Tab-separated table of C-alpha atoms and ligand atoms in Angstrom:
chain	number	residue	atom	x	y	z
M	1	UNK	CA	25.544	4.893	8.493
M	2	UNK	CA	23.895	7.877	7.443
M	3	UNK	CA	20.842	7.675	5.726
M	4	UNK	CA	18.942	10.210	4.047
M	5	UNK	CA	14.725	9.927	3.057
M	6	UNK	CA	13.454	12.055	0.553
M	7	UNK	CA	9.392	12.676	0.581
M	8	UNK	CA	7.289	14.970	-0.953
M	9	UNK	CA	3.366	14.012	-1.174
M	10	UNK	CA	0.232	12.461	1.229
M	11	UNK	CA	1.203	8.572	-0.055
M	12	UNK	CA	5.176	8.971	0.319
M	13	UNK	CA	4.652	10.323	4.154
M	14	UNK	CA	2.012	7.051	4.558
M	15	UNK	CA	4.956	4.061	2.896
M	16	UNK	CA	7.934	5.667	4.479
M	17	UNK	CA	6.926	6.161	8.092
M	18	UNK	CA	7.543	2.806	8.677
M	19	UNK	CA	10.858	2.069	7.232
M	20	UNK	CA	11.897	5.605	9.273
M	21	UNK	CA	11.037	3.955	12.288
M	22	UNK	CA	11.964	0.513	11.542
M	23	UNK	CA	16.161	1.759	10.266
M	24	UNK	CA	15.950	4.140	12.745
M	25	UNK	CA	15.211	1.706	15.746
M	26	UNK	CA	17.759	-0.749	14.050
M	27	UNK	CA	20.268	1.739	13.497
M	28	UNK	CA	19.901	4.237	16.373
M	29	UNK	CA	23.634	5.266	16.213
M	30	UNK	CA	23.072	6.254	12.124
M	31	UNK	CA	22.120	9.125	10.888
M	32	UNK	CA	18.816	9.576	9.424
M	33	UNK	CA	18.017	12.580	8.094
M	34	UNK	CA	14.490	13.562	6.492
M	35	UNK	CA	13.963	16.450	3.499
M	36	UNK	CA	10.554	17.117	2.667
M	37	UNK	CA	10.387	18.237	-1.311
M	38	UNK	CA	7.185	20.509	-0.458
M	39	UNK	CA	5.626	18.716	-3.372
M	40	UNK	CA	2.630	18.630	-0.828
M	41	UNK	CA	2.233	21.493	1.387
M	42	UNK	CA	-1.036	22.007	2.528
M	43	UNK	CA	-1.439	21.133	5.891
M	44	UNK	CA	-4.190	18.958	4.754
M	45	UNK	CA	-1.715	17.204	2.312
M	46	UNK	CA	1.172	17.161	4.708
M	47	UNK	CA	1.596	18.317	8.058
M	48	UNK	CA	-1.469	16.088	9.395
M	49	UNK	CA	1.054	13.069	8.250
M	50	UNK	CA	3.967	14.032	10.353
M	51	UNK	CA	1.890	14.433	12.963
M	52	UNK	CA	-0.310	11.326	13.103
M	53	UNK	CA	2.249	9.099	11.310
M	54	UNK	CA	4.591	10.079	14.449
M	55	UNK	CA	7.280	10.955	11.684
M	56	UNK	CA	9.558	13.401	12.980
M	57	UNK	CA	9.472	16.797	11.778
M	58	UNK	CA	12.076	17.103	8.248
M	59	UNK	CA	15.317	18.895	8.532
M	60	UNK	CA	15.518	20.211	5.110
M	61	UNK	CA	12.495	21.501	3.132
M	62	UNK	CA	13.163	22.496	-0.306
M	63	UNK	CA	9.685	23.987	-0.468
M	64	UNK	CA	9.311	23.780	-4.594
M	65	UNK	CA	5.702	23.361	-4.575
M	66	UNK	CA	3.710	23.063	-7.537
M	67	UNK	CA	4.294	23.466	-11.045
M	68	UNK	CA	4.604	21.970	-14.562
M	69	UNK	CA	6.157	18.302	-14.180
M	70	UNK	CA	9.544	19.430	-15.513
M	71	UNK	CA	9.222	22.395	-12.951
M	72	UNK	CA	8.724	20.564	-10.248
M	73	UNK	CA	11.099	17.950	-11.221
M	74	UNK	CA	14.130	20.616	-12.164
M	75	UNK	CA	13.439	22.286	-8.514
M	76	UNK	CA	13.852	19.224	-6.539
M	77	UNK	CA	16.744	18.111	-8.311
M	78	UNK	CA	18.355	21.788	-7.882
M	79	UNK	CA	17.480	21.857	-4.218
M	80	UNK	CA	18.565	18.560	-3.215
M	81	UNK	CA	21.914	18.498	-4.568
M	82	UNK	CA	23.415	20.643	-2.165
M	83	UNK	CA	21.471	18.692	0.711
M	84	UNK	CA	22.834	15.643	-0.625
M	85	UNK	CA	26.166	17.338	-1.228
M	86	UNK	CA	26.471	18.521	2.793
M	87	UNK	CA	24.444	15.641	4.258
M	88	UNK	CA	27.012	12.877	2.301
M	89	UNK	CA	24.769	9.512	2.451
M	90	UNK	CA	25.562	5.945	2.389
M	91	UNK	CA	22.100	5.929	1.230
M	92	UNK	CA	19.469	7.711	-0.373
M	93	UNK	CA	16.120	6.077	-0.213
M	94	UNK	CA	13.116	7.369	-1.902
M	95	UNK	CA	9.217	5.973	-1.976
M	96	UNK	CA	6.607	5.730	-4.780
M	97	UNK	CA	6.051	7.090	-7.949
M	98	UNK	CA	5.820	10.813	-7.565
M	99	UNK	CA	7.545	13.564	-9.319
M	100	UNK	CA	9.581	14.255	-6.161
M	101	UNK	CA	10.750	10.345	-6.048
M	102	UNK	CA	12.118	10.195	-10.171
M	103	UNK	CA	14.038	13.728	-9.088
M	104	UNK	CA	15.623	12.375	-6.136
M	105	UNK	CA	16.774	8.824	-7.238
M	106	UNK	CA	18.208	10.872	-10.409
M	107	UNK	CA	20.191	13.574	-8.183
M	108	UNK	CA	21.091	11.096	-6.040
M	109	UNK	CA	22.394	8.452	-8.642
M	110	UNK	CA	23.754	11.042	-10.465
M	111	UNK	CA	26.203	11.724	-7.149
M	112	UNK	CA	26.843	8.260	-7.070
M	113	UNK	CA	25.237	7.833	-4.172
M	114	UNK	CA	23.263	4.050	-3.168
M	115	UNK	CA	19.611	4.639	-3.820
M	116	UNK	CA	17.099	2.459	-1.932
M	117	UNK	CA	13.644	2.405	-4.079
M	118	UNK	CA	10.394	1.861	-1.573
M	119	UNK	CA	7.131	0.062	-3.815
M	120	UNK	CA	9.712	-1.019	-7.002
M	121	UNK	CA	8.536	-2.840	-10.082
M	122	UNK	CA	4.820	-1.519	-10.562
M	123	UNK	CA	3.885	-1.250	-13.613
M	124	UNK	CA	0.554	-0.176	-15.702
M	125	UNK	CA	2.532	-0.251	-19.060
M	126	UNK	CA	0.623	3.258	-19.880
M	127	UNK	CA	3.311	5.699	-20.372
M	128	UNK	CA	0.572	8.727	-20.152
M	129	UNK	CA	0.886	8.177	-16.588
M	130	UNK	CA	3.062	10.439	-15.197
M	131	UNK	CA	4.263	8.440	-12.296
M	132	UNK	CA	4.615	5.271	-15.132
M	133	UNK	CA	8.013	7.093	-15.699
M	134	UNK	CA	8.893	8.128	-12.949
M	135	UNK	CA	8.640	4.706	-11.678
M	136	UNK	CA	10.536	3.144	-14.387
M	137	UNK	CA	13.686	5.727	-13.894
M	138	UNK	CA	13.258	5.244	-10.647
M	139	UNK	CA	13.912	1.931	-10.476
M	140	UNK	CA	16.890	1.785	-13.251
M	141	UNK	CA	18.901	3.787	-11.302
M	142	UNK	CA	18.086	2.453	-7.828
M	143	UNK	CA	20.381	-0.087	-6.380
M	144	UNK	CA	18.073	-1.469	-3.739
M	145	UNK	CA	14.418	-2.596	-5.400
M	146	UNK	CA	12.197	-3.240	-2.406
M	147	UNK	CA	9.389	-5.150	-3.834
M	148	UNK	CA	5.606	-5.192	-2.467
M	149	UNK	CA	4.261	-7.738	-4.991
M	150	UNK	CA	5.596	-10.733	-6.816
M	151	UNK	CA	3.895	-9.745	-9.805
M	152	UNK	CA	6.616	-6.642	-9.613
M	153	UNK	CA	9.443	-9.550	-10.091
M	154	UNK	CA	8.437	-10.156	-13.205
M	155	UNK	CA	8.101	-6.566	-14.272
M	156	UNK	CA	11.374	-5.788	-13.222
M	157	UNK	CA	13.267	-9.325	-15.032
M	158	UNK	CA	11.783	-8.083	-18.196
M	159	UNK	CA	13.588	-4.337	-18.288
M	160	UNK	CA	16.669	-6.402	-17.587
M	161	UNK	CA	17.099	-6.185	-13.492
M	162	UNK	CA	19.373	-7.799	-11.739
M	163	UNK	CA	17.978	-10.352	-9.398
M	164	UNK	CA	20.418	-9.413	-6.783
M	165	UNK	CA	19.245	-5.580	-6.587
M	166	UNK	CA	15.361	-7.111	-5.917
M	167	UNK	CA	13.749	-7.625	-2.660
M	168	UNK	CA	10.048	-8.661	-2.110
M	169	UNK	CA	9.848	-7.370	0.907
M	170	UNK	CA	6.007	-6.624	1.371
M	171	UNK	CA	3.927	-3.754	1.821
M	172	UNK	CA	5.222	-0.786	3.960
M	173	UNK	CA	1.523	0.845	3.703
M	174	UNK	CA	-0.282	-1.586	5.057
M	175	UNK	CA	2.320	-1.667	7.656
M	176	UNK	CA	1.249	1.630	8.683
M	177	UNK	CA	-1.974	0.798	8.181
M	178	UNK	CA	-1.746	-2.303	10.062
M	179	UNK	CA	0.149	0.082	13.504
M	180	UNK	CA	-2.922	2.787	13.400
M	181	UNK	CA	-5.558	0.095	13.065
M	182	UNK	CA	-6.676	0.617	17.254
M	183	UNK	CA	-6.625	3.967	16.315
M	184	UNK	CA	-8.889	4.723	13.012
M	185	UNK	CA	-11.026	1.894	14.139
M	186	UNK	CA	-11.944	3.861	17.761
M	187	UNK	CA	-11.841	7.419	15.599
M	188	UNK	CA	-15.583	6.483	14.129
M	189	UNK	CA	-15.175	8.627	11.354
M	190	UNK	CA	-18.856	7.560	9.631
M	191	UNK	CA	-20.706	8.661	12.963
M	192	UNK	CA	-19.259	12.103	12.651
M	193	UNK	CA	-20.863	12.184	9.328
M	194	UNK	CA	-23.622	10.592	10.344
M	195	UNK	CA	-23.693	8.053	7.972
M	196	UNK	CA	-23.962	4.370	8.671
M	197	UNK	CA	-20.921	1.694	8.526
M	198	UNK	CA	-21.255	-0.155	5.851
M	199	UNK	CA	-24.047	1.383	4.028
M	200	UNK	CA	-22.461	4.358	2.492
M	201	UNK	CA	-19.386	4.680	-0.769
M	202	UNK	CA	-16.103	6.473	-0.322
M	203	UNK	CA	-15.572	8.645	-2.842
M	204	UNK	CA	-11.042	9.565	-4.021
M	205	UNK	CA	-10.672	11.397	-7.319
M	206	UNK	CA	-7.523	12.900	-8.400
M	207	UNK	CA	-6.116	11.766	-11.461
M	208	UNK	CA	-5.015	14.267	-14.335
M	209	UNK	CA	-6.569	12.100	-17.196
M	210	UNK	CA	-10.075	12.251	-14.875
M	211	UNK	CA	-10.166	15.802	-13.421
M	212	UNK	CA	-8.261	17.877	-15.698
M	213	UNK	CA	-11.158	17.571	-18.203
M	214	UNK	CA	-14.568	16.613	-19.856
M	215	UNK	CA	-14.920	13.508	-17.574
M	216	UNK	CA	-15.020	15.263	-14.517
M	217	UNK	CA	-18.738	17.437	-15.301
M	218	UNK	CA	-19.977	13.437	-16.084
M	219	UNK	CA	-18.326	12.023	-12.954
M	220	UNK	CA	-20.003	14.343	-10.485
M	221	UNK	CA	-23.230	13.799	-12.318
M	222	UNK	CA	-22.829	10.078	-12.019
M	223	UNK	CA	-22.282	10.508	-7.961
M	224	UNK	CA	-25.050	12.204	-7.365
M	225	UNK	CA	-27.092	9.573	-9.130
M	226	UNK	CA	-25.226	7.366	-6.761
M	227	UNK	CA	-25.856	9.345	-3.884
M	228	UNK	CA	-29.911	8.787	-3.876
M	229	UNK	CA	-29.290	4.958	-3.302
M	230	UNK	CA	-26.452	5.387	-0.530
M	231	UNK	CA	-25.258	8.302	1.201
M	232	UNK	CA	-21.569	9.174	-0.992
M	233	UNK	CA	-18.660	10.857	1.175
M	234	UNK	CA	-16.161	12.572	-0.955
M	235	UNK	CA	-13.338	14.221	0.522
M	236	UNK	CA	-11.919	16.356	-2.254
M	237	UNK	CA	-8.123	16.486	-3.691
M	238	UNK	CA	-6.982	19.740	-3.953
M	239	UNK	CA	-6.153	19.682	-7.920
M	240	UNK	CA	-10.030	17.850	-7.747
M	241	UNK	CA	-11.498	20.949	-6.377
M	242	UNK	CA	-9.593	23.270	-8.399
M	243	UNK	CA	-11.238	21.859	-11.172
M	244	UNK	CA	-14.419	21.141	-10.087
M	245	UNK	CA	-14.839	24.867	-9.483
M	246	UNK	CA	-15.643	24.909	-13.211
M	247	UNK	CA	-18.113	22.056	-12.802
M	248	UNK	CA	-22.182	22.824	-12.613
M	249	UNK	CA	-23.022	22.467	-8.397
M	250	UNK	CA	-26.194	20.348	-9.323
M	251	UNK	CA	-25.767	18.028	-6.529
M	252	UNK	CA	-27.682	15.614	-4.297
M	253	UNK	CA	-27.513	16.269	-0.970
M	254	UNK	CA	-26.336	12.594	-0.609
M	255	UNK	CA	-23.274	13.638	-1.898
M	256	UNK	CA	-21.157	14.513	1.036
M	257	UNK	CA	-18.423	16.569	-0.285
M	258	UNK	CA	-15.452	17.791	2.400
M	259	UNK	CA	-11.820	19.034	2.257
M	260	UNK	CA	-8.804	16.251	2.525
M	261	UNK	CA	-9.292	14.524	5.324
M	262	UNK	CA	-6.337	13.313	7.986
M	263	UNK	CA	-5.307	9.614	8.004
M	264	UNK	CA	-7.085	7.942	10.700
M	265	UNK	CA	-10.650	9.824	9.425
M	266	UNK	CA	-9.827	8.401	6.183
M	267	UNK	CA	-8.763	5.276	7.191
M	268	UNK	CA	-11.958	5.177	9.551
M	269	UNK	CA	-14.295	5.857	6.475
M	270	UNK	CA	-12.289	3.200	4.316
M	271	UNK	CA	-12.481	0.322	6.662
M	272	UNK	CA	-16.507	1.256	7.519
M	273	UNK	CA	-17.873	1.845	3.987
M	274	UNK	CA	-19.876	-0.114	1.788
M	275	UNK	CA	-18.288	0.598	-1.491
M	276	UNK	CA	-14.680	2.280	-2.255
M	277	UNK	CA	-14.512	4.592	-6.054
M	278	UNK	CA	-11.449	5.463	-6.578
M	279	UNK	CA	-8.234	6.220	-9.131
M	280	UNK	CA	-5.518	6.188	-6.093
M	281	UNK	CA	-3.204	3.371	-6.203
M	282	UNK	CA	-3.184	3.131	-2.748
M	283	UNK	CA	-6.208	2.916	-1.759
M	284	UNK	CA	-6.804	-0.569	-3.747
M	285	UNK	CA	-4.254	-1.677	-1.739
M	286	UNK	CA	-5.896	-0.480	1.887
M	287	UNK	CA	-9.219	-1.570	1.087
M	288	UNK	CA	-7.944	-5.160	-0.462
M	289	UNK	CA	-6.225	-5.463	2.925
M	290	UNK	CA	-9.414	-4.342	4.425
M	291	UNK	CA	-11.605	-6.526	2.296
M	292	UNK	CA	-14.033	-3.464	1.272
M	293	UNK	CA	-15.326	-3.893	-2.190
M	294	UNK	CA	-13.268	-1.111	-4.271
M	295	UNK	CA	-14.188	0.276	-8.068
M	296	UNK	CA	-11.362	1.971	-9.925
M	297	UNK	CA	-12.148	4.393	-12.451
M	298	UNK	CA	-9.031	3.979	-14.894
M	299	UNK	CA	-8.658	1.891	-17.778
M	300	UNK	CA	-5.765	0.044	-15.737
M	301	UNK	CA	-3.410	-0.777	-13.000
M	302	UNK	CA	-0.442	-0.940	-11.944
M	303	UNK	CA	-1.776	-3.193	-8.974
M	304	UNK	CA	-3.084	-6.404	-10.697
M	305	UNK	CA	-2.719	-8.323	-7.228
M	306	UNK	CA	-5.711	-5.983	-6.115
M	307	UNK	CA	-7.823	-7.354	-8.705
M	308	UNK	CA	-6.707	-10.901	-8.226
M	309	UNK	CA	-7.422	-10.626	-4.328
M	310	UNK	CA	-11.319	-10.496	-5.384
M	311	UNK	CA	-11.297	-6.758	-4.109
M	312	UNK	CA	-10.892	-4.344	-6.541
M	313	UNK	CA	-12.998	-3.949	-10.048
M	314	UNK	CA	-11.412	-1.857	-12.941
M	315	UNK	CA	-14.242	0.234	-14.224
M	316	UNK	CA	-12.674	1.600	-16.782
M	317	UNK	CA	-11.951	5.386	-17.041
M	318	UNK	CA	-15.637	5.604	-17.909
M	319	UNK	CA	-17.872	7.333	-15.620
M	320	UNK	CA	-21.330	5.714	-16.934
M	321	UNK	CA	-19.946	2.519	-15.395
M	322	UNK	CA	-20.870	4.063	-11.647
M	323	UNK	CA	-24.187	3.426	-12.135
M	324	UNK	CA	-23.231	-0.100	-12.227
M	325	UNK	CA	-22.084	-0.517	-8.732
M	326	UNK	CA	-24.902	-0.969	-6.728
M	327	UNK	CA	-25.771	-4.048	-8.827
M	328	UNK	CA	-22.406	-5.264	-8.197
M	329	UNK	CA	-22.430	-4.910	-4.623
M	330	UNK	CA	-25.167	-6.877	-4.585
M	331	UNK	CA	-23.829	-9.791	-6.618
M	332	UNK	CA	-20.589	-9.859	-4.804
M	333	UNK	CA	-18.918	-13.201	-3.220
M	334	UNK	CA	-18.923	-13.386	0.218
M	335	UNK	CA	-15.908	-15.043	1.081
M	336	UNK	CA	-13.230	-12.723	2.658
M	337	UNK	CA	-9.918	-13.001	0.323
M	338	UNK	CA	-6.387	-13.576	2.127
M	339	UNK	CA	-4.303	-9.754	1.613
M	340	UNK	CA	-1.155	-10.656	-0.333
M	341	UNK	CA	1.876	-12.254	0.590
M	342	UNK	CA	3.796	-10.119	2.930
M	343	UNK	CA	1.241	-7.329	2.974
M	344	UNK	CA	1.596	-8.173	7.054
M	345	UNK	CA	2.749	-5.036	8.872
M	346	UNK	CA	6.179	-6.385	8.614
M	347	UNK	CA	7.790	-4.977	5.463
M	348	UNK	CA	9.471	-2.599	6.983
M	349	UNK	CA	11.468	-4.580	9.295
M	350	UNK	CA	12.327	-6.785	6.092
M	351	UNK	CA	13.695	-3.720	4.760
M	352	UNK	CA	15.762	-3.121	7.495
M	353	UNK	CA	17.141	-6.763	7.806
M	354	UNK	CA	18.508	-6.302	4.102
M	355	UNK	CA	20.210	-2.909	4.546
M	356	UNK	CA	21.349	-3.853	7.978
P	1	UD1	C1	0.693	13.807	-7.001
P	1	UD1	C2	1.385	12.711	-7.797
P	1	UD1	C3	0.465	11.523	-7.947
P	1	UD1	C4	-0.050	11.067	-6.607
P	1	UD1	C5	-0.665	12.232	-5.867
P	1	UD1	C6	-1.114	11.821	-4.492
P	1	UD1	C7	2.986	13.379	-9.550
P	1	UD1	C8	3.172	13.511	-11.011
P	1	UD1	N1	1.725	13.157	-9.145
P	1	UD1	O1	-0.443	14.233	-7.747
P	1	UD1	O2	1.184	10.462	-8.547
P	1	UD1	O3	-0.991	10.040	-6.809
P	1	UD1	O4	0.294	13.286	-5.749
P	1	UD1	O5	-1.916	12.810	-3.903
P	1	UD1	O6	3.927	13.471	-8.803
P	1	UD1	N2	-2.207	21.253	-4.568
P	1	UD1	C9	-2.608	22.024	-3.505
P	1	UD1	N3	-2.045	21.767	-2.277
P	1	UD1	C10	-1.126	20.788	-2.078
P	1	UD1	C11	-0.723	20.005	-3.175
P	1	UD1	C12	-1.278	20.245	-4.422
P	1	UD1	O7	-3.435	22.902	-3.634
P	1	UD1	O8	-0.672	20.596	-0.932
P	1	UD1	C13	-2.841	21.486	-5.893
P	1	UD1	C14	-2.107	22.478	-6.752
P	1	UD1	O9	-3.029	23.196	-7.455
P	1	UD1	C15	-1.344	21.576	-7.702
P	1	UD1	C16	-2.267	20.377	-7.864
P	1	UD1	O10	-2.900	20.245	-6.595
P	1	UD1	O11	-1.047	22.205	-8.905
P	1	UD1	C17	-1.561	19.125	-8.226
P	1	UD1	O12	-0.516	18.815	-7.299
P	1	UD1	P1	0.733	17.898	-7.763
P	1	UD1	O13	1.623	17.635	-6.613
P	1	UD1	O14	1.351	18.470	-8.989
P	1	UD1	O15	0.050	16.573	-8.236
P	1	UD1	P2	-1.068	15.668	-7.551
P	1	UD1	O16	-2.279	15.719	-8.408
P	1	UD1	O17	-1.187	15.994	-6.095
C-alpha cells in the first residue's frame, strides 16, 4: 500500500498528524509518503507543527507559497503531478478546506488515483468563502468522505453522495488535541503572559472578508475596549498583521498582541481562557471540546454542532457585537456540554479500520 498525504497550512498539519500515525502504525510495511504544498511556510505557520505534532519531516516540498487563489491553486496542481506521477499511490488523502486540499484531490482524481477526504461534508452554504469551494470539489471527487459530524451526512445526501463513499468517523483534531493534552496543560502558557486562567479572552483573526478591509480598523478598536475589562491575548495571523500595519496603533495596553504562537502555547491559552473570539473553524471545535465559551465573528458556520454543543455564539461578522461579551459571559449556563459524538481521540484509528 502506498499512501501519499498532501498538506499545506497550520490546521492541515494539526487533522492529519493523527491519521499519519494511526495508517502508518497499522500499515508499517506501506508506504507513506508526505509532500508539504508550502502553502504555509513560516516557521511560525509550519515547521513548529512537524516538530511538536511529531510528524515526520515531508519528502517532497513543492514550495508554491503565496499568491492569488488561482496561483496558488495552478502551482500545486503543476507541482504535484509529477510527485504523484513518480510516487504512484493507491491513495491520495488530503485534509480540510484549503487551497492546497481542492488542488490536490483535483490532480489526484484527475490521475485516477483513490482520494481519501479528511473533515468531508462541512458546509456554510456561503460560496464567498473560499474554502466553501474548495470543500465542495473536494469532496465530489473524493472517493473516501471521512466525516467529523453527522450534521455533514446530511450535507453530503443532498449534493447527491453516495452513502457508501461516507464515513463518520469523528474528529481527527481533537484527536491531536486529545494526545498533547499532558503536554499544553503542564506548558502554562497564561503564566508566561502573566495573565490569569480563566480571567482573560483569546483573541484568532484571519479571515479575508474581516482583515482584508474596513472591519478590521473597527475590530481592533472594539478589543481594546475589551481589553480594559479583561486582559485580551492576540497572537496575530500573518495576512492579520499585514493588514493591520495600515490600522491606527491606538491600543490598550490590555491588548496583548504577539506573533503566531506554537501548538501547545496555543492550546495552553485556549483551554485556560475566559472567553475565545474567533473566525477559525477550528478553534470552535477545540474550545467546544474544551468547554471554553467561544464568540465567532462571521455571519455563519460551517460547524453548527459547535453552536448546538452550548459553546460557541455566532456574533455575526459585526464587530460592535464584542462589546457584548462580557455580558454574556456573565449570563452563561453552567452546565458543561458533552463534545460530539466521536470527537474522542479516536477518529483516526476509525480511519484506519476503513482503509485497512
Ligand atoms: C489559509 C486558508 C484558510 C485557513 C488558513 C489557516 C485558503 C484559501 N485559505 O488562509 O482557509 O483557515 O489558511 O491559517 O486556502 N503568510 C505569511 N506566512 C505564511 C503563510 C501566509 O506571511 O507562512 C501571509 C502571506 O502574506 C499570504 C497571507 O498570509 O499572502 C495569506 O496566506 P494564504 O495561505 O493565502 O491564506 P490564509 O489567510 O493563511
Amino acid at each position: 500500500m502506498r499512501i501519499v498525504y498532501v498538506i499545506g497550512t497550520r490546521p492541515n498539519f494539526v487533522k492529519t498528524a493523527p491519521v499519519i500515525a494511526a495508517l502508518r502504525k497499522r500499515m508499517p510495511e506501506g508506504r507513506h509518503t508526505i509532500v508539504h504544498t508550502g502553502q504555509h511556510y513560516d516557521r511560525a505557520m509550519s515547521e513548529i507543527f512537524f516538530e511538536e505534532l511529531d510528524v515526520p519531516a515531508p519528502d517532497h516540498l513543492l514550495e508554491v507559497g503565496s499568491g492569488s487563489h488561482a496561483q496558488q491553486t495552478a502551482r500545486v496542481m503543476e507541482r504535484l503531478e509529477p510527485v504523484l506521477e513518480s510516487e504512484s499511490p493507491d491513495l491520495v488523502v488530503v485534509p480540510g478546506d484549503v487551497n492546497s486540499t481542492l488542488a490536490a484531490a483535483l490532480t489526484a482524481a484527475k490521475m485516477q488515483m483513490p482520494v481519501a477526504h479528511i473533515e468531508s461534508g462541512l458546509r456554510s452554504f456561503d460560496r464567498t468563502m473560499p474554502e466553501e469551494l474548495n470543500r465542495i470539489v473536494a469532496d465530489e471527487v473524493s472517493e473516501y468522505l471521512f466525516l467529523h459530524s453527522d450534521e455533514a451526512i446530511e450535507n453530503l445526501r443532498a449534493e447527491g453522495i453516495a452513502e457508501e463513499r461516507m464515513h463518520f468517523v469523528g474528529n481527527t483534531m481533537i484527536d491531536t488535541l486529545v494526545a498533547l493534552e499532558d503536554r499544553f496543560r503542564a506548558a502554562d502558557a497564561a503564566a508566561a503572559l502573566g495573565v490569569m486562567p480563566g480571567a482573560f479572552a483569546l483573541v484568532t483573526l484571519h479571515r479575508p472578508a474581516l482583515v482584508d478591509g474596513p472591519l478590521l480598523e473597527e475590530t481592533v478598536r472594539q478589543l481594546a475596549a475589551l481589553a480594559r475589562e479583561m486582559p485580551v491575548v492576540f497572537p496575530v495571523h500573518p495576512r492579520t498583521r499585514k493588514m493591520m500595519e495600515t490600522v491606527s496603533s491606538d491600543h490598550h495596553p490590555g491588548l496583548l498582541l504577539s506573533e503566531p504562537l506554537g501548538y501547545l502555547d496555543f492550546l495552553s491559552l485556549l483551554a485556560d481562557a475566559g472567553a475565545v473570539l474567533t473566525d477559525s473553524g477550528g478553534i470552535q471545535e477545540e474550545t467546544t471540546y474544551l468547554d471554553v465559551p467561544c464568540f465567532t465573528l462571521r455571519d455563519n458556520t460551517e460547524r453548527p454542532v459547535t453552536i448546538r454543543a452550548g459553546t460557541n455564539t455566532l456574533l455575526g461578522l459585526d464587530p460592535s457585537a464584542i462589546a457584548r461579551i462580557p455580558e454574556a459571559l456573565i449570563s452563561r449556563p453552567s452546565s458543561p456540554p458533552k463534545p460530539p459524538p466521536l470527537w474522542d481521540g479516536h477518529a483516526a484509528e476509525r480511519i484506519a479500520d476503513v482503509l485497512a
